[in-house]
Each structure stands twice: as structure tokens, then as C-alpha cells.
XYZ file of C-alpha atoms in Angstrom:
655
model
C 19.157 8.647 18.040
C 16.490 5.957 17.886
C 17.248 2.564 19.356
C 16.570 -0.599 17.383
C 13.101 -1.185 18.826
C 12.059 2.405 18.188
C 13.198 2.132 14.570
C 11.151 -1.002 14.176
C 8.165 0.648 15.840
C 8.139 3.229 13.054
C 7.329 0.499 10.561
C 3.718 0.265 11.564
C 2.571 3.866 11.594
C 2.066 5.188 8.049
C 4.695 7.791 7.362
C 5.827 7.472 10.951
C 9.197 9.132 10.668
C 8.100 12.234 8.788
C 4.938 12.466 10.905
C 7.045 12.636 14.078
C 8.781 15.680 12.661
C 5.521 17.386 11.683
C 3.576 16.628 14.871
C 3.742 18.617 18.086
C 5.762 17.159 20.939
C 3.402 18.142 23.732
C 4.390 18.178 27.390
C 2.627 18.133 30.730
C -1.166 18.315 30.979
C -1.581 18.893 27.219
C 0.253 15.655 26.448
C -1.871 13.727 28.961
C -5.122 15.098 27.533
C -4.153 14.217 23.958
C -2.964 10.772 25.060
C -6.284 10.109 26.821
C -8.207 11.224 23.729
C -6.133 8.974 21.441
C -6.674 5.970 23.719
C -10.408 6.743 23.884
C -10.510 6.953 20.078
C -8.963 3.476 19.754
C -11.292 2.017 22.387
C -14.309 3.512 20.611
C -13.174 1.939 17.335
C -12.600 -1.434 18.992
C -16.031 -1.486 20.632
C -17.841 -0.394 17.472
C -15.820 -2.920 15.492
C -17.757 -5.592 17.351
C -20.945 -3.645 18.200
C -21.435 -1.181 15.319
C -23.544 1.952 15.757
C -25.984 3.453 13.271
C -23.784 4.366 10.294
C -24.215 8.151 10.500
C -23.509 8.323 14.229
C -20.458 6.070 14.034
C -19.014 8.165 11.189
C -19.816 11.394 13.032
C -17.955 10.342 16.191
C -15.100 8.927 14.108
C -14.579 12.233 12.274
C -14.936 14.236 15.499
C -12.231 12.173 17.230
C -9.864 12.190 14.250
C -10.157 15.896 13.425
C -9.895 16.916 17.093
C -6.606 15.052 17.415
C -5.362 16.465 14.098
C -6.062 20.074 15.124
C -4.406 19.529 18.509
C -1.351 17.551 17.348
C -0.567 19.053 13.929
C 0.424 22.745 13.957
C -1.094 25.350 11.635
C 2.370 26.026 10.231
C 5.736 24.331 10.623
C 7.424 27.116 12.610
C 4.888 27.190 15.425
C 6.018 26.073 18.876
C 5.386 22.356 19.155
C 5.539 21.812 22.905
C 2.127 23.298 23.675
C -1.378 23.540 22.236
C -2.156 26.520 20.010
C -5.135 28.833 20.419
C -6.310 28.399 16.817
C -6.260 24.601 17.224
C -8.465 24.831 20.322
C -10.889 27.174 18.490
C -11.141 24.752 15.560
C -11.825 21.885 17.968
C -14.594 23.910 19.632
C -16.148 24.684 16.236
C -15.897 21.021 15.221
C -17.608 19.868 18.420
C -20.470 22.328 17.878
C -20.963 21.198 14.262
C -20.874 17.535 15.338
C -23.467 18.214 18.051
C -25.695 19.959 15.507
C -25.505 17.017 13.103
C -26.177 14.541 15.935
C -29.318 16.371 17.060
C -30.705 17.335 13.618
C -29.796 14.452 11.304
C -32.925 12.349 11.850
C -35.246 15.341 11.490
C -33.458 16.512 8.345
C -33.742 13.025 6.801
C -37.547 13.393 6.954
C -37.467 16.820 5.289
C -36.221 15.756 1.861
C -36.726 18.474 -0.740
C -37.047 21.332 1.738
C -34.684 24.304 1.567
C -32.053 24.048 4.358
C -31.855 27.060 6.714
C -29.029 29.545 6.162
C -27.471 28.627 9.531
C -27.153 25.031 8.373
C -25.507 26.095 5.115
C -22.972 28.148 7.093
C -22.171 25.158 9.319
C -21.884 22.936 6.245
C -19.487 25.372 4.593
C -17.393 25.514 7.764
C -17.243 21.696 7.933
C -15.989 21.584 4.331
C -13.241 24.066 5.247
C -12.362 22.109 8.402
C -12.100 18.917 6.344
C -9.718 20.493 3.842
C -7.679 22.026 6.681
C -7.348 18.609 8.355
C -5.950 17.112 5.143
C -3.630 20.112 4.649
C -2.148 19.733 8.124
C -1.515 16.006 7.711
C -0.525 15.624 4.039
C 0.134 19.081 2.591
C -1.561 21.319 0.040
C -2.163 18.972 -2.901
C -5.412 17.338 -1.743
C -7.092 20.552 -0.476
C -6.309 22.179 -3.837
C -7.927 19.247 -5.652
C -10.973 19.473 -3.361
C -11.284 23.224 -3.941
C -10.936 22.629 -7.682
C -13.756 20.071 -7.627
C -16.034 22.540 -5.795
C -15.244 25.278 -8.331
C -15.846 22.801 -11.165
C -19.276 21.921 -9.762
C -20.229 25.587 -9.366
C -19.027 26.894 -12.750
C -19.364 23.893 -15.078
C -21.175 25.887 -17.779
C -18.077 27.998 -18.385
C -15.997 24.980 -19.414
C -15.691 23.324 -22.861
C -18.698 21.200 -23.754
C -16.759 17.938 -23.602
C -16.282 18.277 -19.807
C -18.871 20.965 -19.039
C -22.156 20.567 -17.157
C -24.997 22.742 -15.822
C -23.954 24.953 -12.894
C -24.910 23.813 -9.399
C -25.897 26.359 -6.775
C -23.743 26.790 -3.677
C -26.707 25.667 -1.562
C -26.980 22.408 -3.534
C -23.256 21.715 -3.218
C -23.096 22.342 0.545
C -26.289 20.456 1.402
C -25.079 17.473 -0.633
C -21.868 17.319 1.394
C -23.179 18.108 4.881
C -26.250 16.485 6.426
C -26.234 13.269 4.387
C -24.446 9.926 4.243
C -23.382 10.775 0.679
C -21.059 13.683 1.490
C -18.352 14.187 4.102
C -19.994 11.500 6.234
C -20.249 9.256 3.182
C -19.182 5.713 2.410
C -15.454 6.500 2.396
C -15.706 7.798 5.953
C -17.643 4.633 6.744
C -14.748 2.519 5.473
C -12.325 4.555 7.557
C -14.509 4.165 10.655
C -15.097 0.427 10.327
C -12.132 -1.161 8.534
C -9.060 0.996 8.027
C -8.613 2.123 11.632
C -8.785 -1.409 13.004
C -6.240 -2.765 10.537
C -3.828 0.052 11.413
C -4.405 -0.734 15.089
C -3.738 -4.423 14.409
C -0.338 -3.545 12.975
C 0.469 -1.265 15.896
C -0.361 -3.967 18.443
C 1.780 -6.476 16.541
C 4.727 -4.108 16.619
C 4.275 -3.136 20.258
C 4.293 -6.820 21.186
C 7.615 -7.312 19.374
C 6.577 -8.826 16.037
C 8.923 -6.492 14.164
C 11.986 -7.971 15.855
C 10.685 -11.482 15.213
C 10.176 -10.913 11.487
C 13.601 -9.339 11.130
C 15.177 -12.220 13.038
C 13.311 -14.711 10.859
C 14.656 -13.111 7.669
C 18.197 -13.007 9.109
C 18.142 -16.650 10.169
C 16.943 -17.806 6.746
C 19.091 -15.684 4.436
C 21.750 -13.817 6.414
C 24.484 -16.382 5.748
C 23.872 -16.924 2.001
C 25.573 -14.897 -0.750
C 24.333 -11.333 -0.767
C 22.731 -12.094 2.598
C 22.133 -8.525 3.864
C 20.284 -7.540 0.673
C 18.177 -10.697 0.829
C 17.395 -9.930 4.463
C 16.136 -6.515 3.304
C 13.877 -8.082 0.665
C 12.435 -10.757 2.952
C 12.163 -8.502 6.024
C 10.337 -5.839 3.998
C 7.896 -8.417 2.659
C 7.225 -9.678 6.191
C 6.890 -6.142 7.584
C 4.529 -5.380 4.719
C 2.205 -8.101 5.983
C 1.514 -6.046 9.110
C 2.244 -2.495 7.967
C 0.919 -1.683 4.483
C 3.010 1.494 4.239
C 5.988 1.934 1.901
C 7.519 4.948 3.648
C 7.266 3.306 7.067
C 8.733 0.095 5.688
C 11.749 1.890 4.213
C 12.245 4.116 7.266
C 12.301 1.269 9.755
C 13.808 -1.725 7.982
C 16.271 0.436 6.043
C 17.795 1.840 9.230
C 19.120 -1.664 9.901
C 19.500 -3.337 6.493
C 21.086 -0.511 4.461
C 24.192 -0.211 6.701
C 24.427 -4.031 6.643
C 24.373 -4.052 2.827
C 27.033 -1.343 2.623
C 29.298 -3.282 4.992
C 28.816 -6.391 2.837
C 30.116 -4.529 -0.234
C 26.978 -3.250 -1.965
C 27.274 0.266 -3.362
C 25.333 2.865 -1.320
C 22.873 3.732 -4.106
C 22.198 0.028 -4.749
C 21.644 -0.649 -1.044
C 19.160 2.224 -0.839
C 17.432 1.077 -4.026
C 16.985 -2.484 -2.732
C 15.277 -1.241 0.423
C 13.170 1.276 -1.494
C 11.951 -1.287 -4.036
C 11.300 -3.833 -1.280
C 9.412 -1.305 0.838
C 6.929 -0.470 -1.931
C 5.772 -4.087 -2.082
C 4.526 -3.879 1.490
C 1.430 -2.032 0.292
C 0.194 -4.920 -1.844
C 1.427 -7.775 0.359
C -1.511 -9.455 2.193
C -2.874 -9.744 4.811
C -2.513 -6.001 5.628
C -2.448 -3.967 2.415
C -2.565 -0.234 1.719
C -5.596 1.820 2.756
C -6.759 2.052 -0.873
C -7.831 -1.596 -0.703
C -10.653 -0.714 1.682
C -11.928 1.875 -0.775
C -11.755 -0.819 -3.450
C -13.938 -3.042 -1.270
C -16.617 -0.360 -1.104
C -16.529 0.508 -4.807
C -16.584 -3.105 -6.044
C -18.720 -4.575 -3.287
C -16.278 -7.451 -2.702
C -14.707 -8.812 0.459
C -11.285 -7.843 1.774
C -10.197 -11.460 1.493
C -11.100 -11.528 -2.223
C -8.741 -8.606 -2.874
C -5.955 -10.134 -0.749
C -6.309 -13.414 -2.613
C -6.185 -11.676 -6.000
C -3.064 -9.669 -5.083
C -1.128 -12.490 -3.392
C 0.544 -14.052 -6.439
C 1.522 -10.660 -7.875
C 3.097 -9.666 -4.541
C 5.079 -12.911 -4.423
C 6.254 -12.491 -8.036
C 7.349 -8.934 -7.270
C 9.507 -9.922 -4.315
C 10.880 -12.984 -6.115
C 11.945 -10.697 -8.985
C 13.858 -8.394 -6.611
C 15.345 -11.451 -4.896
C 16.705 -12.757 -8.224
C 18.229 -9.367 -9.093
C 19.886 -9.080 -5.688
C 21.305 -12.588 -6.055
C 22.773 -11.816 -9.497
C 24.336 -8.626 -8.112
C 25.965 -10.648 -5.340
C 27.360 -13.216 -7.807
C 28.660 -10.518 -10.185
C 30.627 -8.784 -7.440
C 31.491 -11.810 -5.290
C 29.504 -10.565 -2.294
C 29.163 -13.104 0.487
C 26.752 -13.374 3.357
C 27.348 -12.795 7.033
C 29.273 -15.406 9.019
C 26.773 -18.046 10.083
C 27.817 -17.621 13.707
C 26.593 -13.993 13.590
C 23.154 -14.945 12.249
C 20.384 -15.967 14.629
C 19.434 -19.652 14.521
C 16.032 -20.376 12.978
C 15.097 -22.760 15.785
C 15.763 -20.119 18.437
C 13.938 -17.397 16.486
C 10.858 -19.602 16.082
C 11.009 -20.705 19.708
C 10.959 -17.104 20.914
C 8.473 -15.671 18.438
C 6.386 -18.375 16.739
C 3.303 -17.032 18.503
C 3.464 -13.862 16.383
C 2.214 -15.964 13.485
C -1.022 -16.679 15.365
C -2.755 -13.236 15.080
C -2.302 -13.026 11.260
C -3.524 -16.628 11.076
C -6.584 -15.676 13.154
C -7.259 -12.781 10.786
C -6.950 -14.957 7.670
C -9.044 -17.772 9.180
C -11.884 -15.466 10.194
C -11.943 -13.769 6.787
C -11.505 -16.915 4.696
C -13.320 -19.677 6.554
C -15.493 -18.155 9.283
C -16.779 -15.446 6.886
C -17.149 -12.842 9.625
C -17.116 -9.149 8.752
C -13.765 -7.457 8.231
C -14.237 -5.279 11.311
C -15.006 -8.239 13.596
C -12.124 -10.236 12.140
C -9.778 -7.329 12.886
C -11.295 -7.005 16.388
C -10.573 -10.637 17.292
C -7.121 -10.501 15.688
C -6.259 -7.454 17.829
C -7.620 -9.105 20.987
C -5.522 -12.202 20.267
C -2.235 -10.250 20.262
C -2.023 -9.449 24.019
C -3.192 -13.000 24.752
C -0.532 -14.760 22.655
C 2.131 -12.334 23.867
C 1.903 -14.051 27.276
C 3.246 -17.275 25.766
C 6.735 -15.794 26.189
C 7.896 -13.702 29.127
C 9.998 -11.466 26.865
C 6.999 -10.449 24.734
C 4.263 -10.051 27.344
C 2.179 -6.945 26.796
C 1.799 -5.165 30.098
C -1.061 -2.722 30.693
C 1.165 0.311 29.887
C 2.209 -1.381 26.637
C -1.419 -1.939 25.670
C -2.216 1.714 26.396
C 0.801 2.774 24.323
C -0.394 0.620 21.425
C -3.873 2.172 21.639
C -2.371 5.665 21.640
C 0.107 5.040 18.812
C -2.529 3.325 16.701
C -4.856 6.333 16.881
C -2.127 8.898 16.211
C -0.623 6.840 13.385
C -4.047 6.686 11.747
C -4.591 10.468 11.612
C -2.961 11.136 8.195
C -5.203 8.456 6.690
C -8.274 10.065 8.258
C -7.349 13.470 6.844
C -7.053 12.000 3.355
C -10.031 9.630 3.328
C -12.597 12.057 4.750
C -11.473 14.770 2.313
C -11.854 12.345 -0.584
C -15.610 12.407 0.028
C -15.591 15.955 -1.356
C -13.886 14.811 -4.564
C -16.154 11.804 -5.031
C -19.252 13.837 -4.205
C -18.489 16.455 -6.844
C -17.492 13.887 -9.490
C -20.760 12.023 -8.882
C -22.849 15.196 -8.831
C -21.472 16.512 -12.126
C -21.220 13.188 -13.981
C -17.537 13.822 -14.722
C -16.695 10.128 -14.374
C -18.852 9.110 -17.334
C -17.510 11.970 -19.437
C -13.870 11.060 -18.752
C -14.550 7.377 -19.484
C -16.067 8.246 -22.860
C -13.122 10.521 -23.711
C -10.562 7.838 -22.807
C -12.293 5.149 -24.850
C -12.409 7.512 -27.813
C -8.726 8.480 -27.403
C -7.669 4.834 -27.222
C -9.443 4.020 -30.475
C -11.125 1.014 -28.784
C -7.644 -0.442 -28.113
C -7.432 -2.006 -24.657
C -3.631 -1.887 -24.589
C -3.583 1.832 -25.427
C -6.241 2.490 -22.779
C -4.112 0.642 -20.211
C -1.081 2.731 -21.183
C -3.120 5.953 -20.822
C -4.310 4.758 -17.406
C -0.737 3.980 -16.342
C 0.490 7.428 -17.408
C -2.428 9.099 -15.593
C -1.628 7.151 -12.411
C 2.038 8.106 -12.525
C 1.233 11.785 -13.108
C -1.329 11.936 -10.286
C 1.090 10.103 -8.008
C 3.609 12.925 -8.368
C 1.573 15.239 -6.164
C -1.203 13.283 -4.463
C -1.317 10.686 -1.674
C -1.707 7.143 -2.977
C -5.269 6.811 -1.660
C -6.356 9.935 -3.540
C -4.534 8.937 -6.721
C -6.231 5.532 -6.667
C -9.656 6.924 -5.837
C -9.664 9.581 -8.568
C -8.771 7.058 -11.255
C -11.084 4.406 -9.812
C -13.978 6.820 -10.271
C -12.865 8.360 -13.573
C -11.027 5.605 -15.462
C -12.042 2.185 -14.096
C -15.493 2.370 -15.782
C -13.754 2.770 -19.155
C -11.617 -0.319 -18.504
C -14.618 -2.427 -17.524
C -16.498 -1.225 -20.609
C -13.598 -2.603 -22.659
C -14.123 -6.030 -21.074
C -11.556 -5.939 -18.254
C -12.510 -7.825 -15.095
C -13.593 -5.152 -12.546
C -11.188 -6.394 -9.852
C -8.328 -6.547 -12.370
C -9.135 -2.979 -13.504
C -9.011 -1.620 -9.957
C -5.869 -3.557 -9.048
C -4.232 -2.201 -12.222
C -4.933 1.344 -11.029
C -3.930 0.483 -7.449
C -0.550 -0.945 -8.480
C 0.370 2.074 -10.588
C -0.756 4.432 -7.819
C 1.755 2.637 -5.579
C 4.518 2.864 -8.182
C 4.664 6.641 -7.639
C 6.649 5.879 -4.456
C 9.280 4.314 -6.702
C 9.229 6.457 -9.845
C 11.427 9.563 -10.324
C 11.328 12.529 -10.208
C 9.125 12.214 -7.100
C 10.060 8.957 -5.379
C 9.699 9.561 -1.623
C 10.531 5.979 -0.655
C 13.745 6.070 -2.686
C 14.703 9.486 -1.290
C 14.285 8.282 2.303
C 16.427 5.231 1.520
C 19.049 7.437 -0.182
C 19.241 9.600 2.941
C 19.888 6.548 5.109
C 22.447 5.175 2.626
C 24.226 8.505 2.134
C 23.765 8.136 -1.633
C 22.705 10.427 -4.468
C 18.901 10.646 -4.412
C 18.180 10.502 -8.141
C 20.709 7.722 -8.734
C 19.077 5.710 -5.952
C 15.600 6.417 -7.352
C 16.505 5.283 -10.869
C 18.159 2.135 -9.536
C 15.059 1.398 -7.409
C 12.932 1.892 -10.512
C 15.136 -0.617 -12.336
C 15.027 -3.159 -9.496
C 11.250 -2.865 -9.296
C 10.723 -3.040 -13.065
C 8.553 -6.114 -12.669
C 5.872 -4.027 -10.914
C 5.425 -2.001 -14.114
C 4.661 -5.224 -15.999
C 2.656 -7.239 -13.442
C -0.564 -5.186 -13.859
C -0.609 -5.874 -17.606
C -0.052 -9.558 -16.857
C -3.106 -9.991 -14.638
C -5.349 -7.831 -16.832
C -4.706 -10.154 -19.776
C -4.559 -13.323 -17.675
C -7.059 -13.586 -14.810
C -5.418 -16.810 -13.618
C -2.721 -14.615 -12.029
C -5.492 -13.209 -9.814
C -6.093 -16.825 -8.724
C -9.287 -16.970 -10.786
C -10.031 -20.065 -12.852
C -9.189 -23.766 -12.773
C -6.333 -24.888 -10.476
C -4.385 -26.309 -13.436
C -4.670 -23.033 -15.344
C -3.565 -21.054 -12.277
C -0.587 -23.370 -11.688
C 0.615 -23.220 -15.303
C 0.198 -19.418 -15.403
C 2.083 -19.015 -12.118
C 5.028 -21.164 -13.285
C 5.133 -19.366 -16.637
C 5.068 -15.959 -14.914
C 7.782 -17.054 -12.461
C 10.116 -18.088 -15.290
C 9.238 -14.823 -17.053
C 10.210 -12.825 -13.955
C 13.479 -14.793 -13.765
C 14.196 -13.986 -17.429
C 13.428 -10.320 -16.754
C 15.864 -10.312 -13.811
C 18.549 -11.857 -16.047
C 17.947 -9.150 -18.641
C 18.017 -6.324 -16.082
C 21.231 -7.517 -14.434
C 22.948 -8.849 -17.561
C 23.785 -12.058 -15.748
C 22.622 -15.649 -15.521
C 25.248 -18.382 -15.240
C 27.834 -15.856 -16.414
C 27.778 -12.219 -17.619
C 25.579 -11.938 -20.709
C 26.454 -10.655 -24.129
C 24.307 -7.939 -25.711
C 22.298 -10.338 -27.898
C 21.701 -12.647 -24.902
C 20.404 -9.769 -22.833
C 17.979 -8.821 -25.610
C 16.818 -12.442 -25.852
C 16.193 -12.540 -22.095
C 13.818 -9.575 -22.438
C 12.101 -11.256 -25.421
C 11.720 -14.469 -23.410
C 10.341 -12.540 -20.432
C 7.697 -10.793 -22.544
C 6.773 -14.076 -24.252
C 6.337 -15.893 -20.946
C 4.392 -12.993 -19.469
C 2.016 -12.955 -22.467
C -0.812 -15.466 -21.762
C -1.204 -18.439 -24.090
C 0.603 -21.737 -24.592
C 2.186 -20.692 -27.907
C 3.937 -17.667 -26.413
C 4.932 -19.762 -23.372
C 6.543 -22.411 -25.568
C 8.344 -19.723 -27.551
C 9.662 -18.120 -24.359
C 10.705 -21.472 -22.873
C 12.510 -22.311 -26.108
C 14.505 -19.079 -25.887
C 15.336 -19.758 -22.221
C 16.463 -23.305 -23.066
C 18.731 -21.950 -25.791
C 20.157 -19.278 -23.468
C 20.893 -21.769 -20.686
C 22.758 -24.050 -23.082
C 24.485 -21.071 -24.684
C 25.658 -19.820 -21.286
C 26.911 -23.251 -20.259
C 27.822 -25.352 -23.317
C 28.889 -28.176 -21.010
C 25.238 -28.619 -20.111
C 24.419 -29.135 -23.794
C 27.155 -31.768 -24.130
C 25.956 -33.566 -20.995
C 22.364 -33.402 -22.210
C 23.390 -34.798 -25.633
C 25.278 -37.693 -24.033
C 22.323 -38.381 -21.747
C 20.025 -38.721 -24.772
C 22.488 -41.065 -26.513
C 23.052 -43.366 -23.528
C 20.226 -45.834 -24.262
C 21.348 -46.112 -27.899
C 24.968 -46.719 -26.927
C 23.869 -49.305 -24.397
C 21.858 -51.228 -27.015
C 24.817 -51.194 -29.448
C 27.090 -52.574 -26.750
C 24.738 -55.481 -26.215
C 24.785 -56.271 -29.928
């Protein structure tokens, strides 16, 4: 059994709980060697975060570290003994080191030999590196991504055999391998660069926060604010997940950690098991688009769009808030419907005491935001200083001081928790390389525009369906990246703001964690709750319904991305907030009292009207909401009528 702190520690490492099952549990000298390598990996990333190397060399060392740890920690197959290193893992590490040495010593010379035929020995090494890359992703995330990578290689080689609409001239094996090997456009391409400079450091930031005790602080903060109100345990789950999301950026980790504590609390308070699991599942998904630490896909978005990390965080902030507010409303209505009360106030921590013990945990995120927003330093240096600040501020309280062993443990856990991301991101270079080489992205964009009949709404629907289908079998990063390369150009051609187009794809890639039949976040929550998996998944889908609508909202209304005049942004935010409230009323069939069928329909109409940009639709939606409020509580109408008549009655009295 895990203790409370261990459960909370899982929140930072992406997929921490399932990764612990898959990884080897090494002992003795093997464990010490791997631990030393993981710590060295984190130290290398920290140093190069402030003093970057030449791009190719930094990426080369990054891949060598990551793949070495993957081959040593992740077994070739599940049934292998997990308490010792395997011979095939050591052989793969030796091969990887040789290939890395070859690239290090020959890269500069090869860069000056553009157009020359590469030697056969180099092609063999390049082919082996491609296989090693796919094997690293297979060990960490399963078969889906390697199959996609292999499919892209086959597509590049035999394009002439395909229908003309997606066909292309065949590329020789030599051309394919050389394009992926000794260049900064292949396996050591820009995606690996993002992994080596940004993603690792943000994962490490989260790990340091958790090791210092920030997880307990955020949970205590949520409990002190909402534990005693009606439906308190469910509201704790919503708020705690949003706070954990600020330092984690992983849905599965969010559900695994926070749910271990909040789901039993919700069940004790009277929530049905499947509803308790659904609340945690829906809340956990939002962690991936809650700034300041969002999902790894955001760093790929930075590279593709050429925008800053802060710009993406700023654009996603309002949508993240609306999402959690929507779940909060639904949870509150559920509590009112069933008369569910909060915890006794005496059992909840006092806000003053929580802040006194842990206020300093707000400093590192503030440092990160300040450096990105006002100091305009690079993302890697901002993350570096934010990480450095954590051990320093931890000394403000004796109970949270990070000792040297704790710092070493954070360095080790950060590196090991990052490995699944490395396996995915580096492998994605193969996909992107082949899509770019063959021109498939332009072909798919043209096909989608033609299928949509120049209708933006239909194109958005096709994009949503594509995202949901890809999300059934691929990691979120891969799902986002494929559609960002293939579909985003079509959206921008139709006039969609580039950032809105990519966030649209990003949001629906995340929704796969929530959408049946494959809803891993919901299934984890169902296991903790002891509830039926599919029932929990469908309820989570219902609770998170707003996330299926939010992307359409900000595509049609850029003010929701915090773009435009302050007045326009404010009006759009208020309109969207009321729309989300109306949607929650419609989903739960409750407002001031249980709704009738026609009222429920009107709530959905009001929600769609308020979500639709434009003052006419807003007025229409507000009119419906005004009618529904008065219809639910006629006494309000009578009071309002008397209030309007009071001046007239007063004047008559004077006469």
C-alpha cells in the first residue's frame, strides 16, 4: 500500500502508477548505476538549460541518456525478471553508445559533404538508430506508435503504388535513412530539440515541487476552501485536480494521485461510486490544459507556430477556468439534488494554517510566470530558475526543507518520469520527417477542404472526429502532432487563427482520455471507486461535456483566447460563463429546483446562444435564462414586479 505522500508523489510523473508496474525494480549495484545515470541526466539538462550546447550535440546527448535509461529500466517483455538488468538491454545500450559516438565525431564533416552518397556503414547505423527509436517508444508506450512509424516509412518507400490522391514518387531506402540520421531534420530534429530544452525541465519542475511537499499544500488548500460546503468532497476533487494540473500536466497522474484520496471521500459523503470516479476523471483531464504547466504537446505547438510558451498559456487560461467552473456547477447541482453535505468544519484544515505552512509553494510558479511574462527570458532559463527557487523557498519552513537526499531523489524521479515522453517525442520525428518528405500534409489538407465543401463548421467537425479516432490508440502527443501537421493547415486556410486551430486540435486530443470506449483516465478512476468502467466513462464524458464545446467557442470568438480589446474579452468571458452555467443546468436537470423537460431543452438552447459569439445571440440567451429563473422561482417575478412599481406607488401616495 502507498502512503498519502507516495500517492501524491505519483501526481507529477506522467503515467506514474502504470509506469511503476511496467518498469524494472532493480536492486543492488544495478539500481545504484541507474540512479546515478538518472541524476546525471537531470543535472545535464539543468546545466544546458542555462548554458545551452550546439543544438545537434545537446540533442545527441539527450537521446543517448534517455534511450539508455529506457533500455535498462523497461523490460523487453512484461514477463521478464524485473529485479536485474537484462543482457539484451545492455547490448542495445552498447549499440546506442557506438552510434552516438559516430554521430558526434562525423556530424560536422558530413554537414560539409552535402549531396555526396553516404557510405553503406553509415546507412546501416542509421537504420539501426531508427529501429532503436521505435523500440524505445514500444517499451514505454506500447505498439501503436512504432506501427505508425513503420507505416510512414513504408508509405515513403512505396508511394507510387497508392491511389493518386495520396500517392507520391517512391523514395529510395538510402534517401529515407540519410534524411533521418545525420541531420537536424530527422531523429535529432526540432521535436527532439524541444524535448531536450523545454519539456524535460518542466517535468523536473513539477517533480521538485512535489518532492518539496507542494502536493500536500494544494490538497490542503482545496480542503480548507471547499471541504465544509455542500458536496465538499467532490468540490475538493475539482479544485485539487486543477491545482495539481498547474504543476503536473498529466491526466492519468492527476487521477491516480488525487483520486486515491478524493474518491473514497466522495463515496463516504453519499456520492454514487460511478459519479465519484467520473468527477475525478473529468477533473484530471483538465490538468493538461491548465497553465502554467500544460501537457507536453504545448511545447510542440511552440515549435510549429513559432510562439512563446507564455502566449499559449495565456490563450488556454480562460478555457481551462471555464472547464473547471462547469464541472464545479454540475457537482454543486448533484449535491443539492441529493442533499449531500460537506465535511464537518472541524475536520477541515483552516485556511490560515494551510497558508502559513505552505504559502511559499506559490513562489516558484510565480517565478516561472514572472520570468516568462515580464522578464522575457527563454523558456528553458525560466524553468531553470524556477527549479532552483524550489529548494531555496523550501527552507522557509522546517517541515518542507529539501535535504540533499531529497534533492537527489527529485533529480532521479524527474529523469525517470520523463522517459515515456522521450520515447514518444523522439519517435515522432520519424512521422514528421516522412510526412514532410512526401508532402502528405498538403494532400490531406486539400482533401479535407474539398470534403467540407468550404464549410468551416464541417471542417471542424471532421477534425474533431479525426482527433477522437486517433486518440483511441495513440498517445496524446502523437495524436496532436499528426493532426497539427495534416489538418491544421486546412483550418488556417479557411481563416482560423493559427493558435486557435492548434488549440482546437490539442483540446480534442486530450478528450480521448475522457471519451469511451477508450477512456484510460475514467478507467483508472473506476478502479479506485470500485465502479463499472463504462458507466464511469460515460458519466465522466457527460460531466466534461463543456470541453467538447469550448474549442468551437474560441475558434469562432478569439476574445476567449484573450485576444482583442479588454472590453470585448470581458463581455465574451461573462457570456461564456453564463453559457457554461446554463449547460450545467441542462446536463443536471436542476437549477433552483428540478427542471421540467421543456426547461431542460431551453437551458441547452440558452447555452448554445450564449456560447455563439455576437450580441444578438447573447441577448437571446440571456432572455431565455431570465425567463427560466423567473419560471423556476415565481416569487422572484412577483418581487421584481413590486420593485418596479414601488416608485409609482410612492408618487400616488404623495398625491
